[in-house]
Every structure is written in structure tokens, then in C-alpha cells.
Backbone as a ProteinNet text record, in pm:
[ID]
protein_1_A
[PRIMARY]
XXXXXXXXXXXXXXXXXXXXXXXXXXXXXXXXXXXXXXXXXXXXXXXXXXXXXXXXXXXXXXXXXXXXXXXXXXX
[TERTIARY]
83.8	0	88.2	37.7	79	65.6	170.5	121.9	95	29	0.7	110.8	97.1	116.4	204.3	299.2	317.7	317.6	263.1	328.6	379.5	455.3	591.3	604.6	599.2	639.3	844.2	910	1017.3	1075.9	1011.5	1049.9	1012.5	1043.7	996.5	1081.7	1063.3	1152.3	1222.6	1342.1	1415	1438.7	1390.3	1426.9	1386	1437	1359	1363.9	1293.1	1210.4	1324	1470.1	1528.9	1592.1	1615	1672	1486.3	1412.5	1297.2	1263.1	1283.5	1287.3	1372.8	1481.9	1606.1	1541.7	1541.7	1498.1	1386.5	1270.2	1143.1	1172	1270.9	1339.2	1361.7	1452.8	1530.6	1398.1	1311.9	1188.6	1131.5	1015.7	1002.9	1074	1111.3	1178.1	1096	977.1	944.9	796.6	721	638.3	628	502.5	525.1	515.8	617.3	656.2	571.2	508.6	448.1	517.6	624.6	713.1	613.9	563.9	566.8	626	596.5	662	638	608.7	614.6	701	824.5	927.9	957	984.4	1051	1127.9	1087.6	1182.5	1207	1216.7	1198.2	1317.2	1464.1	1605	1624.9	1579	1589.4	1481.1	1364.3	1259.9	1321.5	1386	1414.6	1552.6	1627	1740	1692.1	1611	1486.7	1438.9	1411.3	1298.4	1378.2	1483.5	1552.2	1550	1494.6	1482.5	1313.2	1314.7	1201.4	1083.4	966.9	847.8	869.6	853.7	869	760.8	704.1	644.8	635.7	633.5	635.1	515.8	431.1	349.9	395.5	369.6	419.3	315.4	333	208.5	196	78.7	-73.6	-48.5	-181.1	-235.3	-357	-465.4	-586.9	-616.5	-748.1	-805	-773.9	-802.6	-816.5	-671.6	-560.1	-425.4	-385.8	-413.6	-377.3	-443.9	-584	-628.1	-574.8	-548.1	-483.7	-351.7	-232.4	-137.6	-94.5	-226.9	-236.9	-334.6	-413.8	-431.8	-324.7	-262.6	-119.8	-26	-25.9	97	-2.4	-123.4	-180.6	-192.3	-198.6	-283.6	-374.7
-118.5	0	124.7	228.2	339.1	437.8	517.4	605.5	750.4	872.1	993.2	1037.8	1029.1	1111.5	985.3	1017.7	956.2	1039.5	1004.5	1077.4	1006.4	1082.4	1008.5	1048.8	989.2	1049.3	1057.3	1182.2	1183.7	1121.7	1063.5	1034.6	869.2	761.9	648.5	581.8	452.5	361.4	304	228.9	113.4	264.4	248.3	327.5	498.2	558.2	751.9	782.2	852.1	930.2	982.8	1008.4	1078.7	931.5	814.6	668.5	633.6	634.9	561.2	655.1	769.9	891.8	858.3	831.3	782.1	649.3	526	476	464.6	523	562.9	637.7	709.4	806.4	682.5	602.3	456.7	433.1	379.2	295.9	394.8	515.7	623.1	749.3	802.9	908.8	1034.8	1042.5	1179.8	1164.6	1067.3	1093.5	1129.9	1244.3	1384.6	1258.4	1379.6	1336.7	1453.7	1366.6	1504.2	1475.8	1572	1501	1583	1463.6	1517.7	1483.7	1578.9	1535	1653	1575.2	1634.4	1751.3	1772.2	1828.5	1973.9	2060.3	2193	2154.8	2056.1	2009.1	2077	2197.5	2266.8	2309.4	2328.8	2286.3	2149	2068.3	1948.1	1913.9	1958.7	1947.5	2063	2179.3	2239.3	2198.5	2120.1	2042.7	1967.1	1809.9	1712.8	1791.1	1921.6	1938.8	1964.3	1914.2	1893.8	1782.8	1689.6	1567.7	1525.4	1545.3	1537.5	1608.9	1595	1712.2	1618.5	1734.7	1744.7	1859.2	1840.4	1932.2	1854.4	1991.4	1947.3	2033.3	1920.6	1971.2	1897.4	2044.9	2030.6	1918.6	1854.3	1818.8	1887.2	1902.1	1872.9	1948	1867.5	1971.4	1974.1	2015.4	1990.5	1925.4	1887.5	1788.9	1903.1	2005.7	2159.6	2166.2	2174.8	2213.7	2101.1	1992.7	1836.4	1850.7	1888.1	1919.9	2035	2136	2251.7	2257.1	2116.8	2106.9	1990.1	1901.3	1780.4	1870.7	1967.5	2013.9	2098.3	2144.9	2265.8	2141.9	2082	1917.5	1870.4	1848	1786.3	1875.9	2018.2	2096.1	2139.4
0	0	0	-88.6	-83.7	47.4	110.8	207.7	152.5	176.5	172.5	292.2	386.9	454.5	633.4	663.7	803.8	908.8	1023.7	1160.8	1262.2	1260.1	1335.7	1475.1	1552.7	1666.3	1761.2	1731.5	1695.3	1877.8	1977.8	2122.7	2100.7	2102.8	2082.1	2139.6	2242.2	2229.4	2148.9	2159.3	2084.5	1946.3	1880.7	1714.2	1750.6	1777.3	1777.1	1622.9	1689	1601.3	1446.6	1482.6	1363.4	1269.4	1319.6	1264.3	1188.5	1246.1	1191.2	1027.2	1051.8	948.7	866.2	902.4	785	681	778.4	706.6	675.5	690.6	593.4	487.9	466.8	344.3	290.7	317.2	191.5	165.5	209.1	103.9	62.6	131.5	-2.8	29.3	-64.5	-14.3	-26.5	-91	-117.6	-6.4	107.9	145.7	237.8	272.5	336.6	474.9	592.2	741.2	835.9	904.5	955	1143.7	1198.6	1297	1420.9	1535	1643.7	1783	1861	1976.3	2106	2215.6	2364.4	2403.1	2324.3	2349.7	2230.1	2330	2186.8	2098.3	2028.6	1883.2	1758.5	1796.6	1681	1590	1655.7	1622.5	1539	1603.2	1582.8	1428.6	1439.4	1295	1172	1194.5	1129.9	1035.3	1152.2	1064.3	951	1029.4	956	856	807.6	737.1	610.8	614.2	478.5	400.6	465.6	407.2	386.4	253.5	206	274.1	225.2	284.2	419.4	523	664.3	777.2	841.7	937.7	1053.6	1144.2	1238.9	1326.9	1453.6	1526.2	1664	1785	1902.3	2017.8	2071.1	2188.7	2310.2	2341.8	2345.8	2198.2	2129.4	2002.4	2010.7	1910.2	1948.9	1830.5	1798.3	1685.9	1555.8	1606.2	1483.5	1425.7	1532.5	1492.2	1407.4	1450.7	1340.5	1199.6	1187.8	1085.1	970.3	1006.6	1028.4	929.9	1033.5	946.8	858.9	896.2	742.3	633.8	646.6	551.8	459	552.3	478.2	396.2	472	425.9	314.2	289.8	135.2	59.4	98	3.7	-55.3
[MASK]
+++++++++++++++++++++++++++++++++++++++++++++++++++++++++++++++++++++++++++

């Protein structure tokens, strides 16, 4: 199956968030990443957001802000 769109959560056990990103780039490389996380990652997503379409949303979010920036990320 084809993906549109992943979200990733960049704090994860065993694999984080920037290794799981890598290799989701090797199998597709151009599908949009939408990175979140608990933490001011925003140093850290701004580096990431060089590799292929990338955004990033902070937690807590609300149902609106998710909508918000998978709409900006499809278009």
C-alpha cells in the first residue's frame, strides 16, 4: 500500500524518532513526514525538514491544529 502522509512520533523507544525517518526516506523518499513530539523540537525538525516534505506539530495539540497542518501538508 501506498502512504500519503506519516506521523511520526520523533520520542519512541528502541528506534527515535530521527533513525525511523532515515529509514522511511530509503523505502520512499518523497512521502510527506508530519514530525511530532512532547518536546521543543523545533532545532531538531528544522534540521529534519531537509529531508524530504517534513512538518512538524508540538504536543498537546488539538483535533483543529492536526487538521490545520495535514491540511497545509496535502494541500
Amino acid at each position: 500500500a501506498d502512504f500519503v502522509i506519516v506521523l511520526l512520533d520523533l520520542t519512541m523507544p528502541g528506534l527515535n524518532g530521527e533513525d525511523t525517518l532515515a529509514a522511511l526516506r530509503a523505502i520512499a523518499p518523497e512521502v510527506r513526514v508530519l514530525l511530532i513530539s512532547g518536546y521543543s523540537e523545533n532545532a531538531r525538525a528544522a534540521r529534519l525538514a531537509g529531508i524530504g516534505p517534513v512538518a512538524f506539530l508540538q504536543k498537546p495539540f488539538t483535533r483543529e491544529a492536526l487538521e490545520r497542518k495535514l491540511h497545509e501538508m496535502l494541500g
